[in-house]
CSV table of C-alpha atoms in Angstrom, one decimal:
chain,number,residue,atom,x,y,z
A,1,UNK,CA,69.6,271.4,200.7
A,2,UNK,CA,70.9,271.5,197.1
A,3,UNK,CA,69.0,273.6,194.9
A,4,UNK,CA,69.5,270.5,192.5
A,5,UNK,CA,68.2,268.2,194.8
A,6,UNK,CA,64.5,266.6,194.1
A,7,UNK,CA,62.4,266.9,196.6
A,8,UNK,CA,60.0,263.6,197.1
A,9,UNK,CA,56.6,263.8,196.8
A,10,UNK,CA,54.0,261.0,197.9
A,11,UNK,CA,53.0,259.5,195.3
A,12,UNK,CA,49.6,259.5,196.7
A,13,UNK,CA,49.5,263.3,196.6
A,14,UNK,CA,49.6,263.2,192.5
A,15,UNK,CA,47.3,263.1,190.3
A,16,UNK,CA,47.1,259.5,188.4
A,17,UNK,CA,46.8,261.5,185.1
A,18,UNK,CA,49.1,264.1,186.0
A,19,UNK,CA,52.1,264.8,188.0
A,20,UNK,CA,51.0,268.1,189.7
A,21,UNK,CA,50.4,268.1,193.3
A,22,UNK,CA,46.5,267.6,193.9
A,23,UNK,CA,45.4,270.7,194.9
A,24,UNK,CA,41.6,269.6,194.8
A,25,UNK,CA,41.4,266.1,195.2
A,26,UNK,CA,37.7,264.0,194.7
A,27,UNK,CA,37.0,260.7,194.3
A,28,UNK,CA,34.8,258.7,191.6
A,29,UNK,CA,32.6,256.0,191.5
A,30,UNK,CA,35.6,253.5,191.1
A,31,UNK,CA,37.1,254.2,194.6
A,32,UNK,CA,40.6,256.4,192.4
A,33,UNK,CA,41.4,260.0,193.8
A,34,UNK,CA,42.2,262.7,191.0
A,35,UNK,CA,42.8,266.3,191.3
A,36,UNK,CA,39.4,267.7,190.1
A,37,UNK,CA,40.2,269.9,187.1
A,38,UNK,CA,42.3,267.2,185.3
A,39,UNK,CA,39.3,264.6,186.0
A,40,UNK,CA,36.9,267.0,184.7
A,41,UNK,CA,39.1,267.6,181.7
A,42,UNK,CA,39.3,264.1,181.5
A,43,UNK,CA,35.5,263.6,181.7
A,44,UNK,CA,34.1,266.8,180.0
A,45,UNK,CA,36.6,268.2,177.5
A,46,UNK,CA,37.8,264.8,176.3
A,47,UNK,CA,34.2,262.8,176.1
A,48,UNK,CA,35.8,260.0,178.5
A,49,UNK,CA,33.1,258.1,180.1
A,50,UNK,CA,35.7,255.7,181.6
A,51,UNK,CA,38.2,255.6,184.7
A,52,UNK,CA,41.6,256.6,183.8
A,53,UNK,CA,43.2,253.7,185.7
A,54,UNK,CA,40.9,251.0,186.1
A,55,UNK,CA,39.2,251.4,182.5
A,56,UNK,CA,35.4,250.9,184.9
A,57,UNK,CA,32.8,252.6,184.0
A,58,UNK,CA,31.9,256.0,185.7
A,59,UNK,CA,28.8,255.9,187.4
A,60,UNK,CA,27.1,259.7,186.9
A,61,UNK,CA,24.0,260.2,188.8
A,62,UNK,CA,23.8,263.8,188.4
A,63,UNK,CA,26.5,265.9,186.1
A,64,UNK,CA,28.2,266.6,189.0
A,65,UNK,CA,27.9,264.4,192.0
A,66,UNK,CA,30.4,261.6,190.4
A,67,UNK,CA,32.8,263.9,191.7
A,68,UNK,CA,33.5,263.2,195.8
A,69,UNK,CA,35.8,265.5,197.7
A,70,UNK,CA,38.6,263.9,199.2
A,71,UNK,CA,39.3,266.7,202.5
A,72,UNK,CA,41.4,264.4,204.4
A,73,UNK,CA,43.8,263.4,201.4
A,74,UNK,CA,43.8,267.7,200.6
A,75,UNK,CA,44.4,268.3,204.3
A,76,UNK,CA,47.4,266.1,204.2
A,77,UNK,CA,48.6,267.3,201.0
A,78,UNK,CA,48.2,271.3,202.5
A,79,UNK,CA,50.6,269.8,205.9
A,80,UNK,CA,53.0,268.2,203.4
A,81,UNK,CA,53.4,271.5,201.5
A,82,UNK,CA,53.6,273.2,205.0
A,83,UNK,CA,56.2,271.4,206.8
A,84,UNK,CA,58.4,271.4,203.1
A,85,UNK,CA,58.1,275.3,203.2
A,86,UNK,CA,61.6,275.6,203.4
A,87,UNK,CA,62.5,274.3,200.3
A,88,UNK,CA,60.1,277.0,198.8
A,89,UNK,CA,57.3,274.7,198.3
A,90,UNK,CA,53.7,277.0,199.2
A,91,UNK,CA,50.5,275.7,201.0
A,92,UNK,CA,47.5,276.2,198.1
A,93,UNK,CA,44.7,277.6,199.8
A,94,UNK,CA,41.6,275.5,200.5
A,95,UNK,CA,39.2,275.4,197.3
A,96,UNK,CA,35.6,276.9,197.2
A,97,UNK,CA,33.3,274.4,196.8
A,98,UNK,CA,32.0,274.4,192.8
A,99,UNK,CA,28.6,276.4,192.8
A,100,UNK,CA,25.1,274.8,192.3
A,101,UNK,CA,22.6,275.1,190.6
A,102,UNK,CA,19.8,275.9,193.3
A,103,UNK,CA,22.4,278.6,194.5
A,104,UNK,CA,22.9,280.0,190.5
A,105,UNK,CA,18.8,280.3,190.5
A,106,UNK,CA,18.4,282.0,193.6
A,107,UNK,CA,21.4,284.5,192.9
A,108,UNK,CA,19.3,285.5,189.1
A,109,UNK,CA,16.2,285.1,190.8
A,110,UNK,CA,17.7,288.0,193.4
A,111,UNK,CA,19.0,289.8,190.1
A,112,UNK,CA,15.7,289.9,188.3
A,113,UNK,CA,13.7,291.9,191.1
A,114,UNK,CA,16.4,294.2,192.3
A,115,UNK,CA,17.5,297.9,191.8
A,116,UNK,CA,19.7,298.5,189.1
A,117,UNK,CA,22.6,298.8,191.5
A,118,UNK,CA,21.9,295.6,193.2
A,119,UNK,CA,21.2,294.2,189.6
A,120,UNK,CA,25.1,295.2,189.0
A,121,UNK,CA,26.4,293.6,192.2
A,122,UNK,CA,24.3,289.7,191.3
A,123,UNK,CA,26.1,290.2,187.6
A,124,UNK,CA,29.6,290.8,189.0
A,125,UNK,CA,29.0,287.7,191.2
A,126,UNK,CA,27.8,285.4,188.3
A,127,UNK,CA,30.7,286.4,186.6
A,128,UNK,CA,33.3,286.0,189.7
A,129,UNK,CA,31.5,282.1,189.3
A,130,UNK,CA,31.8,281.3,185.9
A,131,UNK,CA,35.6,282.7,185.4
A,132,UNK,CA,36.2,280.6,189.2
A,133,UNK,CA,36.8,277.0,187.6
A,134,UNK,CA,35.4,275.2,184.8
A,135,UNK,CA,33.3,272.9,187.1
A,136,UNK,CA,31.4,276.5,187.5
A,137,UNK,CA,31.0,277.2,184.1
A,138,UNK,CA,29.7,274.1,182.9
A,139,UNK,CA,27.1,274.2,185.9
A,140,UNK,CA,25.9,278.0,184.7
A,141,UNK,CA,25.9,276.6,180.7
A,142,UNK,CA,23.8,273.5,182.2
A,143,UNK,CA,21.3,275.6,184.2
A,144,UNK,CA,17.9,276.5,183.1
A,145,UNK,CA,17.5,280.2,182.4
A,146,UNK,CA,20.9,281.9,183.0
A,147,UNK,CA,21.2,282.2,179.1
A,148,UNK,CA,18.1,283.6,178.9
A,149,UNK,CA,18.8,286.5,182.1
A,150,UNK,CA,21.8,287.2,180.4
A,151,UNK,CA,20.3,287.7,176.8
A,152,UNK,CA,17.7,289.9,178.5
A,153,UNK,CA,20.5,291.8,180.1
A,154,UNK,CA,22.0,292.1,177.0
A,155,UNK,CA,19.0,293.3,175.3
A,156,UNK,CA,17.6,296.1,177.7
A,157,UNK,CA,20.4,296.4,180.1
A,158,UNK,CA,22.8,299.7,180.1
A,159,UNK,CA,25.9,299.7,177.9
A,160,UNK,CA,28.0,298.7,180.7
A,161,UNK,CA,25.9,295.8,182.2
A,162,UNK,CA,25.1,295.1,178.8
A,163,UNK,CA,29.1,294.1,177.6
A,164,UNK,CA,29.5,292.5,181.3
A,165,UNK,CA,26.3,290.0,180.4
A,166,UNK,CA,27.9,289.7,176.8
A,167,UNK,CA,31.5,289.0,178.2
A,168,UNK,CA,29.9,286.0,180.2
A,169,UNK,CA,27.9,284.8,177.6
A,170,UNK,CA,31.4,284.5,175.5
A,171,UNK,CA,33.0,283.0,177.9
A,172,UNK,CA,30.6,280.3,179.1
A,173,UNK,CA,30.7,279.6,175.2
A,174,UNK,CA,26.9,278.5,175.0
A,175,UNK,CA,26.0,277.0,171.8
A,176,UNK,CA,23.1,274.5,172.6
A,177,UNK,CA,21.2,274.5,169.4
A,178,UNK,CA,17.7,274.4,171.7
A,179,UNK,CA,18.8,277.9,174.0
A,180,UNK,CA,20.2,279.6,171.0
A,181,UNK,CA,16.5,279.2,169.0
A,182,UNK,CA,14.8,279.8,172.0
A,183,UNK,CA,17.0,283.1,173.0
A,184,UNK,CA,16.2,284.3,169.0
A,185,UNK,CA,12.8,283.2,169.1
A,186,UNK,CA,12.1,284.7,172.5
A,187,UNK,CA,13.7,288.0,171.2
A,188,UNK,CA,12.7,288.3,167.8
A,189,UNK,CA,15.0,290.8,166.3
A,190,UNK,CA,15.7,292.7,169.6
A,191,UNK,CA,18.9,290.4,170.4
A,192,UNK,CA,20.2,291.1,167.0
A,193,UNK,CA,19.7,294.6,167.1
A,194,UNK,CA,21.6,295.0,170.8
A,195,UNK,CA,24.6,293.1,169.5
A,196,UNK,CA,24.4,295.3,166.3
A,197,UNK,CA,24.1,298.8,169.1
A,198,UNK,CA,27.1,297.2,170.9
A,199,UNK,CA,29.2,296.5,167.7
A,200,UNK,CA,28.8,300.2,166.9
A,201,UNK,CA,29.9,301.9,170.4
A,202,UNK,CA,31.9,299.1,172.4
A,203,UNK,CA,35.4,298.3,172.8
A,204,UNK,CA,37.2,295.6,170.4
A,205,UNK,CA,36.8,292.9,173.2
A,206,UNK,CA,33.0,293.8,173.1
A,207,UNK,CA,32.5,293.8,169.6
A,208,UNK,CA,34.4,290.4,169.1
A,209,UNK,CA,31.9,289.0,171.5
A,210,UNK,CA,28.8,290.3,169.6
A,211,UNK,CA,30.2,289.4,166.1
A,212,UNK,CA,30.5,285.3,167.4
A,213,UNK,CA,26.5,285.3,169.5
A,214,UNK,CA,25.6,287.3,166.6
A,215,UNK,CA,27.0,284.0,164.1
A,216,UNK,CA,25.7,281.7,166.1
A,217,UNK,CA,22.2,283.0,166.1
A,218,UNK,CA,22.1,282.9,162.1
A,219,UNK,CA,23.3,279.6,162.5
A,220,UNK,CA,20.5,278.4,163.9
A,221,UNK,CA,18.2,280.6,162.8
A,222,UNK,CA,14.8,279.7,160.4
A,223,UNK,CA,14.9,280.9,157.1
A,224,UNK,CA,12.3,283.1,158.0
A,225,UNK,CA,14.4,284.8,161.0
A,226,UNK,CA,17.1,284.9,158.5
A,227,UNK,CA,15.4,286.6,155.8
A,228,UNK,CA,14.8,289.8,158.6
A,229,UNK,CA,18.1,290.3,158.9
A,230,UNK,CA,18.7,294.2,157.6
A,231,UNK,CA,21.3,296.1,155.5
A,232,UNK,CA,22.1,297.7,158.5
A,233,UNK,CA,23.0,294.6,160.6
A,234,UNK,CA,25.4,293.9,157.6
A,235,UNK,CA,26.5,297.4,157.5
A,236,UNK,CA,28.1,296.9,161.1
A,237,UNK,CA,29.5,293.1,160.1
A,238,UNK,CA,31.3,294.6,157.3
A,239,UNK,CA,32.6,297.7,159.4
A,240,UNK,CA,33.7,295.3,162.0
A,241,UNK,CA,36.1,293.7,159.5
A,242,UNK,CA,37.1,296.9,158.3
A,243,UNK,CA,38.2,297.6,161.4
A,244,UNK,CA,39.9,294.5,162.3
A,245,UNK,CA,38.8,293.6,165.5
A,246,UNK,CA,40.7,290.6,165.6
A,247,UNK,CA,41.5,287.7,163.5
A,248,UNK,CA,38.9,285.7,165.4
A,249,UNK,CA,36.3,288.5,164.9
A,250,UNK,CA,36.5,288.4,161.4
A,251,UNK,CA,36.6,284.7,160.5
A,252,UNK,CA,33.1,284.6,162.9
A,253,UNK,CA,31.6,287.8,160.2
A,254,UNK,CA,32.8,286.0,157.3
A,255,UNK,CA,30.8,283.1,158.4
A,256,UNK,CA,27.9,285.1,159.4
A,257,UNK,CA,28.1,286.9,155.9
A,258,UNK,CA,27.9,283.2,154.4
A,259,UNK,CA,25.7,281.6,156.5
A,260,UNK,CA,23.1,285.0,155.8
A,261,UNK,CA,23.9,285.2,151.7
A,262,UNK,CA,21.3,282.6,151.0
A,263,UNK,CA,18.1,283.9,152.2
A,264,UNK,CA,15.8,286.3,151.0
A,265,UNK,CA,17.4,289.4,149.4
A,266,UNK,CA,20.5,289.0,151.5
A,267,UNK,CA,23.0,288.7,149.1
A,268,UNK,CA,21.6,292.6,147.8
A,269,UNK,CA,21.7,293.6,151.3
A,270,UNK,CA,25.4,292.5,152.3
A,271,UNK,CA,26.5,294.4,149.0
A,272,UNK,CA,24.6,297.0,149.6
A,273,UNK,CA,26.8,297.3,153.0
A,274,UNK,CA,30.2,297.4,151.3
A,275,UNK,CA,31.1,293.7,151.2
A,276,UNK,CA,32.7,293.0,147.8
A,277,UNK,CA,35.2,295.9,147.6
A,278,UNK,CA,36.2,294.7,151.1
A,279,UNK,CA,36.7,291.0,150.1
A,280,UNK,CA,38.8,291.9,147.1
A,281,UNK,CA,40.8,294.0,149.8
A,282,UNK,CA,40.9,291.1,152.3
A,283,UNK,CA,42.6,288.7,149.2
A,284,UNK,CA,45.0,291.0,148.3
A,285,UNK,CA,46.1,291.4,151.6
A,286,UNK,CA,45.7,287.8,153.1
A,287,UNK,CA,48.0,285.0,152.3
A,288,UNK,CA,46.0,283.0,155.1
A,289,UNK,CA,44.9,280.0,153.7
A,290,UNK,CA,41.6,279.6,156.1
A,291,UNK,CA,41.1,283.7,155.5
A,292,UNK,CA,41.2,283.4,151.7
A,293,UNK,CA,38.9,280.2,151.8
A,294,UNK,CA,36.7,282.1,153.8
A,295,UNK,CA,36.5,284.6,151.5
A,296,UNK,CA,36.1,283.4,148.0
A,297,UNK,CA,33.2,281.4,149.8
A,298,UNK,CA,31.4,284.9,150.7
A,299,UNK,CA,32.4,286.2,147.1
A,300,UNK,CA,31.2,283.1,145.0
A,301,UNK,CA,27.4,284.0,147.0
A,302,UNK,CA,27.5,287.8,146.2
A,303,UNK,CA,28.4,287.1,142.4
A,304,UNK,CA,25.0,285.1,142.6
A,305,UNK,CA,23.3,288.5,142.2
A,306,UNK,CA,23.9,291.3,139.4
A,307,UNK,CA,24.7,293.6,141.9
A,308,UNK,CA,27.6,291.5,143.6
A,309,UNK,CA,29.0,290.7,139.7
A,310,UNK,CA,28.9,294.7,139.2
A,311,UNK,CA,30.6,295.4,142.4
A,312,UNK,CA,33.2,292.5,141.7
A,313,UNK,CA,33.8,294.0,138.2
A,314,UNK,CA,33.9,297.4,139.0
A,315,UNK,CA,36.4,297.0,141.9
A,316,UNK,CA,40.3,297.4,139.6
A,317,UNK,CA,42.0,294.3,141.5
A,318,UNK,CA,38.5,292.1,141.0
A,319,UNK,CA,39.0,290.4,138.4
A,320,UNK,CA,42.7,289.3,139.1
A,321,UNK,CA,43.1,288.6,142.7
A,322,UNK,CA,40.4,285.8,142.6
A,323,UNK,CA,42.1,284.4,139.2
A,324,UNK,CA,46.0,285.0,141.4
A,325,UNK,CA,44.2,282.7,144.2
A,326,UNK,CA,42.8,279.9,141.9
A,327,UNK,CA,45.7,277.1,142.0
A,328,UNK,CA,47.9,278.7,145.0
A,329,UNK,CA,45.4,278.2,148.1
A,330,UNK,CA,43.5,274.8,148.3
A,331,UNK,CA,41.5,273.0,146.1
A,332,UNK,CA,38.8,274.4,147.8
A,333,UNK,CA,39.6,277.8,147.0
A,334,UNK,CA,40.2,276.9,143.2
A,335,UNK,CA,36.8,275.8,142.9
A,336,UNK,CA,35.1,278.9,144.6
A,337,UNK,CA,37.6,281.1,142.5
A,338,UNK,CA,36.0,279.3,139.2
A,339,UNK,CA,32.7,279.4,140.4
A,340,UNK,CA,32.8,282.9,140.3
A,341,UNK,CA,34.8,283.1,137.4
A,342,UNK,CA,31.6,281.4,135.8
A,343,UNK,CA,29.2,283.4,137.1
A,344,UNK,CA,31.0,286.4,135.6
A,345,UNK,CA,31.3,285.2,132.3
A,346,UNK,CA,27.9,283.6,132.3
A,347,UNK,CA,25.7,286.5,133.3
A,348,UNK,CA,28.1,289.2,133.0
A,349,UNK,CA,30.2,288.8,130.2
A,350,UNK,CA,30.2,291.5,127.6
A,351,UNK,CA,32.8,292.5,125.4
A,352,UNK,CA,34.4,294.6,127.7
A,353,UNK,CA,34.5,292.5,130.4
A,354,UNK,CA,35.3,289.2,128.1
A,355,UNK,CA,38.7,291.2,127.0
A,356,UNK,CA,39.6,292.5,130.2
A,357,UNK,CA,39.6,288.4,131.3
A,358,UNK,CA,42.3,288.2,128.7
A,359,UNK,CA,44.2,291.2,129.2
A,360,UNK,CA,44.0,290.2,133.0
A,361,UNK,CA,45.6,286.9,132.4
A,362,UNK,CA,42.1,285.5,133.5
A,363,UNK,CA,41.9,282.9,130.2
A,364,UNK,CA,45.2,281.8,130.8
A,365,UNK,CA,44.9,280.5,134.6
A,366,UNK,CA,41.7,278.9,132.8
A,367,UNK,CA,43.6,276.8,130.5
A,368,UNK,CA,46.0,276.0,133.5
A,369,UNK,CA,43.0,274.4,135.4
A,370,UNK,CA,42.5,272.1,133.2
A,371,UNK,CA,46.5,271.1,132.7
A,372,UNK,CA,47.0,270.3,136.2
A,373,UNK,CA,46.3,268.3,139.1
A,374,UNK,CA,42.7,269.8,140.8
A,375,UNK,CA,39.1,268.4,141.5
A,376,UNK,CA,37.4,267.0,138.3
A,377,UNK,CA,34.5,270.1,138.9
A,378,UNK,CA,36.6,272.4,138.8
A,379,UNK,CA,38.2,271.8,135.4
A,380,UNK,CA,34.5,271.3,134.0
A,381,UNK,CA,33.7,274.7,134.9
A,382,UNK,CA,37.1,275.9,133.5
A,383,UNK,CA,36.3,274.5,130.4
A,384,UNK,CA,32.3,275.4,130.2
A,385,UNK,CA,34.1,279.0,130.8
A,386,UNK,CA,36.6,278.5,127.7
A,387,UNK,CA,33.7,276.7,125.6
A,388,UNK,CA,31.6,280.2,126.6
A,389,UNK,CA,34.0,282.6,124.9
A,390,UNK,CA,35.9,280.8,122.6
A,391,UNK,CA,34.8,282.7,119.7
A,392,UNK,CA,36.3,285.6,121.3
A,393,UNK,CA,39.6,284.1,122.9
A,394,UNK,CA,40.7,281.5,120.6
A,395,UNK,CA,42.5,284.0,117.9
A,396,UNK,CA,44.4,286.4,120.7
A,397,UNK,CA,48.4,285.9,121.0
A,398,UNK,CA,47.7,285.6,124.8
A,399,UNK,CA,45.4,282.3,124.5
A,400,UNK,CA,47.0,278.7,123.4
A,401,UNK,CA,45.7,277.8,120.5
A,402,UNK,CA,45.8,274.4,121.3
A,403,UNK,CA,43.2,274.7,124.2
A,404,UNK,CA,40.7,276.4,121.8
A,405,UNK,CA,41.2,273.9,118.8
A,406,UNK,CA,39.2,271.1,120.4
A,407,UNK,CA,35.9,274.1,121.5
């Protein structure tokens, strides 16, 4: 045979919404065969509550038993592949059936009153399920209590069992408001402070899961779960971004620090830990435009407190890496950058520090603001800035005289 030369395929061995060969054919309500993982995809990654082909509704009794399997049509579709073996087509093995959720119970129910060796073995096999297909993971995300066995694994469990109940936590991606409150309410602090142990002595990979659980708790915690959180929590958040885990990593402990700064004396805390210097190091050396957004957000919360203002001003490249970013990033950015600017000059603006804005070129990106195209908050905070030190800036060489003749 020419290796050019197509080989036909039945076209009832391909997928309607694909043109693989099935490999795990099922059948829905409306009586069309699809290979399972592009109907799921279909069904559960796109939202589609529809039939590809007939546009019918799809009848779901249960999440899962829409889905039919078709043995004879995969039978087939295995003798095809067979009897074409010469052309270097290969026979797929035959599927495992997707796991349930009576046999997920019953393999955690085993794993909760076992020895720690057998405790091992039930974790390695909840995580041979959830990395089998994604039918499995959504079935262990969907099942009562698995994010609770894991959480407690992750909690009291030994450092290795620990980052194997972590890893499967990441990857089955839980973020159910209801099981994240109820895995920090069950836990108190004690979830927080394992992630915090495994961010200090665990590999990258480890650490990048416990940075994004650890985000997603704060961002459903109360305020008065949030106000708990400690300097040393944020000691270990700034450290991981210090150490750059990954990009990933540190966009989830930027959030974190700005979904913590409001509450409590958090904003103290997360300077405390190191935050600003590292900020000011993280604009000078970022030209990402998600990174910087990310943050000037953090930095406009820690200038909220005097400590954050002195950290800011006493850092050399302060001052004028967040005046470099204001008109070069996004709009966004601009108006964080100004915020700050404000809060500098409102609370923290002595003579020094008023001069070293001019010196810095600080007054003169202010005066730009309000010349160009940017949101209409934005220049009004440029120019309550201006109005601010105008007795000051108006006479200097470096500042247009022309801005200042109308304050």
């Amino acid at each position: 045979m020419d290796q050019h030369e197509e080989i036909d395929v039945p076209p009832f061995f391909l997928c309607p919404i694909s043109l693989d060969i099935m490999k795990d054919p099922v059948t829905i309500s409306t009586g069309i065969t699809y290979d399972r993982e592009n109907i799921e995809k279909w069904v559960f990654t796109n939202n589609n509550t529809t039939c590809p082909t007939t546009k019918q509704a799809l009848i779901f009794d249960t999440v899962d038993s829409f889905l039919t399997p078709n043995h004879t049509l995969r039978r087939l579709i295995q003798s095809w592949c067979t009897l074409n073996a010469s052309y270097g087509i290969e026979r797929f093995p035959t599927p495992k059936p997707p796991a349930t959720k009576a046999q997920i119970l019953k393999l955690i129910d085993e794993a909760s009153n076992s020895s720690p060796l057998r405790l091992v073995k039930c974790l390695d096999k909840i995580k041979s399920i959830a990395f089998q297909s994604s039918a499995n993971k959504r079935c262990l995300e969907t099942t009562p209590g698995v994010a609770e066995f894991l959480a407690r694994l992750v909690t009291v469990g030994e450092s290795n069992v620990s980052d194997e109940a972590l890893r499967i936590v990441a990857h089955l991606q839980i973020s159910n408001e209801m099981i994240l409150k109820k895995l920090l309410k069950e836990k108190e602090s004690a979830l927080v402070d394992s992630l915090v142990r495994i961010m200090q002595k665990s590999s990258y990979e480890s650490r990048a899961y416990a940075i994004e659980l650890m985000k997603k708790l704060v961002q459903v915690a109360e305020p008065t779960q949030a106000v708990t959180l400690k300097r040393e929590h944020f000691v270990e958040v700034v450290q991981l971004i210090n150490d750059n885990v990954s990009p990933k990593a540190t966009r989830a402990a930027l959030k974190l620090l700005a979904l913590a700064c409001p509450w409590g004396r958090n904003k103290v805390r997360i300077v405390e830990a190191g935050a600003v210097p590292m900020m000011v190091n993280l604009l000078l050396e970022s030209n990402d435009k998600r990174m910087c957004e990310m943050v000037l957000a953090v930095l406009d919360h820690l200038c909220g407190c005097a400590e954050g203002r002195a950290e800011l001003l006493g850092h050399g490249a302060g001052l004028a890496v967040v005046s470099k970013k204001i008109l070069r990033v996004s709009h966004f950015a601009s108006e964080r950058g100004i915020r700050i600017l404000f809060a500098i000059s409102k609370y923290s603006g002595s003579p020094s520090v008023v001069q070293e804005m001019l010196q810095l070129g600080v007054v003169i990106k202010l005066c730009l603001v309000l010349q160009v195209d940017c949101e209409a908050k934005t220049k009004e905070r440029a120019r309550e800035i201006l109005k601010l030190h105008a007795r000051a800036w108006k006479n200097s060489p470096c500042a247009p005289a022309h801005v200042f003749g109308s304050f």
